[in-house]
Short mmCIF file of C-alpha atoms in Angstrom, two decimals:
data_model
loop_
_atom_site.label_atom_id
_atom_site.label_comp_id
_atom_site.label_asym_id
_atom_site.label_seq_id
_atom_site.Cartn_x
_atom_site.Cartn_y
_atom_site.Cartn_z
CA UNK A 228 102.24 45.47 90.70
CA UNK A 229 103.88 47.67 87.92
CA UNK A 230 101.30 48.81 85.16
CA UNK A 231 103.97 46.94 82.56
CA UNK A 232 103.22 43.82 84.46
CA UNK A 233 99.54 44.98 84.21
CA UNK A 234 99.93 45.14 80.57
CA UNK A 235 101.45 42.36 79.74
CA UNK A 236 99.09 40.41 81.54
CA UNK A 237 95.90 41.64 79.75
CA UNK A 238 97.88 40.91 76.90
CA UNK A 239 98.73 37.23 77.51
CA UNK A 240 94.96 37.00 78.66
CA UNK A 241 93.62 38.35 75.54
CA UNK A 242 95.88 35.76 73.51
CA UNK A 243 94.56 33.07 75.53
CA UNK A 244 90.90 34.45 75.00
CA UNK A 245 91.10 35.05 71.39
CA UNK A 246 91.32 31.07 70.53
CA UNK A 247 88.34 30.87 72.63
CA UNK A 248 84.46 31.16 71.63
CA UNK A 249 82.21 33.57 72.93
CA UNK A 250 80.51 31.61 75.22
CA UNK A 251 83.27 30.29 76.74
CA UNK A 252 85.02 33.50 77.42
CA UNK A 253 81.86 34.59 78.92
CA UNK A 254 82.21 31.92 81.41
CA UNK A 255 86.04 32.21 82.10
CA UNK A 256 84.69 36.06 82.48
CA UNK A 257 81.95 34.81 85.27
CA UNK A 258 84.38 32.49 87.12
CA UNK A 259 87.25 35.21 87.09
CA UNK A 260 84.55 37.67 88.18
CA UNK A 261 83.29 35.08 90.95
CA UNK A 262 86.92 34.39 92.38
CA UNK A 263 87.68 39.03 92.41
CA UNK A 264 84.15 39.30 94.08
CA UNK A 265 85.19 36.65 97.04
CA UNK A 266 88.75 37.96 97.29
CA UNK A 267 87.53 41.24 97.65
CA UNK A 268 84.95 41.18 100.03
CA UNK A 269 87.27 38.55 102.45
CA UNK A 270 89.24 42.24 102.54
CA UNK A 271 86.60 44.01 102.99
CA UNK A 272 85.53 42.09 105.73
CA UNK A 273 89.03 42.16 107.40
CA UNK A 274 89.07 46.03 106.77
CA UNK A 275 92.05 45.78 104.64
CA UNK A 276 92.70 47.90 101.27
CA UNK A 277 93.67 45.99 98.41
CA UNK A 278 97.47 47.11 98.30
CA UNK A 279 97.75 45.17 102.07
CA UNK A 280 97.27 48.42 104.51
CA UNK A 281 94.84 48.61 107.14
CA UNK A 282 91.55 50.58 106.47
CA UNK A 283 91.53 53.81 108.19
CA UNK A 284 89.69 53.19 111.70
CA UNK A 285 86.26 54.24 112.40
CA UNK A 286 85.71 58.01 113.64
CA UNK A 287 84.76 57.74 117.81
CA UNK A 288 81.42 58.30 118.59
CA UNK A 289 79.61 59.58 121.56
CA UNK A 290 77.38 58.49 124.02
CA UNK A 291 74.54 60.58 124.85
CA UNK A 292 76.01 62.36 127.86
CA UNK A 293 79.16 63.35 125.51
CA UNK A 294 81.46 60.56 126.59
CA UNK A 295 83.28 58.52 124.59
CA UNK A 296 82.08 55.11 124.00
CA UNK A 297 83.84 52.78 125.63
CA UNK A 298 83.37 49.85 123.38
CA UNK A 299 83.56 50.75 119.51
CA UNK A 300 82.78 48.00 117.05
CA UNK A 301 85.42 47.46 114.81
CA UNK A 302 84.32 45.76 111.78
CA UNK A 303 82.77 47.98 109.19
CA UNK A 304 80.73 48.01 106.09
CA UNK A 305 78.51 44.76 107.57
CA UNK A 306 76.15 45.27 104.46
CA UNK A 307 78.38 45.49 101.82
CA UNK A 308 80.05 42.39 102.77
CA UNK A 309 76.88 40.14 101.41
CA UNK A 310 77.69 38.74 97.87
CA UNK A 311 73.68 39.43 96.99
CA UNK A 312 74.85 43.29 97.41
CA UNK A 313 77.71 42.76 94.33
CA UNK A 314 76.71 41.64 90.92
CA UNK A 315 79.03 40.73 88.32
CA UNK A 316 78.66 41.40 84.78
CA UNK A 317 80.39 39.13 82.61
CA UNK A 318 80.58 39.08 78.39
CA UNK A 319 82.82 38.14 76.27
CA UNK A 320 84.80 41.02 76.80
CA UNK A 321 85.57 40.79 79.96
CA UNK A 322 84.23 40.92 83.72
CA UNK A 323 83.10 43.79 85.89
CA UNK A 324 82.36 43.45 89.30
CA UNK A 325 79.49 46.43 90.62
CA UNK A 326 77.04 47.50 93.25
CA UNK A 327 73.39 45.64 93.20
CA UNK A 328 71.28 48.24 94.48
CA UNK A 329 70.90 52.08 94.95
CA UNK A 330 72.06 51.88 98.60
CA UNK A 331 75.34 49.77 98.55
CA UNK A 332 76.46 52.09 95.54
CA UNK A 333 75.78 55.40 97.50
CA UNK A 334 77.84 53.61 100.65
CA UNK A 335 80.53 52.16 98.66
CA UNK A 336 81.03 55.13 96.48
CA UNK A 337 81.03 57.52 99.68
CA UNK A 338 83.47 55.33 101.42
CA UNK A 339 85.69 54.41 98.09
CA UNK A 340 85.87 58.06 96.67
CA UNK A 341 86.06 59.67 100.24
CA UNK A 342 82.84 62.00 99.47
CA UNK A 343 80.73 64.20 101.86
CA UNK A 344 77.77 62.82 102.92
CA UNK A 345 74.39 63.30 105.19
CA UNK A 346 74.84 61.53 108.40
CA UNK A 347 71.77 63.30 110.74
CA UNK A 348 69.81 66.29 110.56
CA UNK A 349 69.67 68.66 113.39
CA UNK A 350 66.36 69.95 115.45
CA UNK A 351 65.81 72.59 112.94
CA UNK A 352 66.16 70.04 109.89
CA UNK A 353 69.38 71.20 108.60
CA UNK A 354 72.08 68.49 107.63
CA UNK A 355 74.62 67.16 109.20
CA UNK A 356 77.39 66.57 106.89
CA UNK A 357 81.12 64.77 107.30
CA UNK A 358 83.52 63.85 104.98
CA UNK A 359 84.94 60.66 104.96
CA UNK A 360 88.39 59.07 104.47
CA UNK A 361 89.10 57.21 101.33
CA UNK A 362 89.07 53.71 102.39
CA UNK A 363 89.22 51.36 99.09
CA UNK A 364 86.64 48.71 99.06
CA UNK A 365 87.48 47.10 95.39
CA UNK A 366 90.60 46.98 94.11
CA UNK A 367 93.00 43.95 92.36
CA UNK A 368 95.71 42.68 95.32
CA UNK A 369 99.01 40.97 94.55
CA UNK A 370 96.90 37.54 95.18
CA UNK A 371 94.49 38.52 92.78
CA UNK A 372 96.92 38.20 90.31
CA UNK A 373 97.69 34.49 91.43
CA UNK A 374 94.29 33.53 91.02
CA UNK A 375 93.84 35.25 87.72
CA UNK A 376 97.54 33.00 86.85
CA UNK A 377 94.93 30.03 88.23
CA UNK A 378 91.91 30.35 86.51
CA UNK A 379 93.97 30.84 83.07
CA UNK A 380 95.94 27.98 83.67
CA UNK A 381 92.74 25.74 84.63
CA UNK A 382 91.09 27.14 81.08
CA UNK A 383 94.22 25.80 79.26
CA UNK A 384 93.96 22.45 80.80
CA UNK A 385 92.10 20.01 78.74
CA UNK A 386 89.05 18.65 80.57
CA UNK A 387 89.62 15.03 81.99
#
């Protein structure tokens, strides 16, 4: 999606918003909010990146003789597919969807940003450290967009 699509969205949102009172942009914030937070952990759950491309695959491991594994599970980031581990934040200025805890935000971040981190210490205590690859875990997909379209056009509906 082109940032002048982008902006022009947020704009026809915000015209739609401003006739509408705090509290109930603060909800259209929470169900918006509630409807990015599913979307995005179904991808994250498929290991898919929001723009459509596969995640980058796990690194093989080894056994403890030095062998490959022969089975690798494929799924990854098991944790940070729980909705309890995302909170959303939601005022009347808009929605933000962010890490619960310590933990997840350290794994996300490392994962998202494509950081260094501390996977094992060797015998003599010194740290093992890898990079990783930048796999995005949030992001706003093409279908996002649709439901966004959705959720606007459900808010403009009067109530039957």
């Amino acid at each position: 999606m082109a940032d002048n699509d982008l902006s022009r969205m947020d704009e026809w949102f915000g015209q739609i918003l401003a006739g509408m009172a705090p509290a109930e942009r603060r909800k259209a914030a929470l169900k918006l909010g509630q409807a990015l937070r599913r979307s995005n952990l179904k991808r994250v759950a498929d290991n898919v990146e929001p723009d459509g491309r596969p995640m980058v695959p796990r690194k093989p491991r080894l056994d403890r003789p030095g062998k490959l594994r022969k089975r690798q599970s494929g799924k990854m980031f098991k944790g940070l597919r729980k909705l309890r581990n995302w909170k959303i934040i939601a005022d009347a200025e808009g929605v933000t969807i962010a890490p619960a805890g310590g933990n997840v935000d350290r794994v996300a971040s490392v994962s998202h940003y494509g950081e260094v981190a501390t996977v094992g210490y060797l015998r003599g205590g010194a740290p093992i450290r890898a990079r990783y690859p930048v796999r995005r875990i949030l992001g706003f997909a093409p279908d996002d967009e649709h439901t966004a379209l959705e959720i606007a056009a459900s808010l403009l509906q009067p109530e039957n």
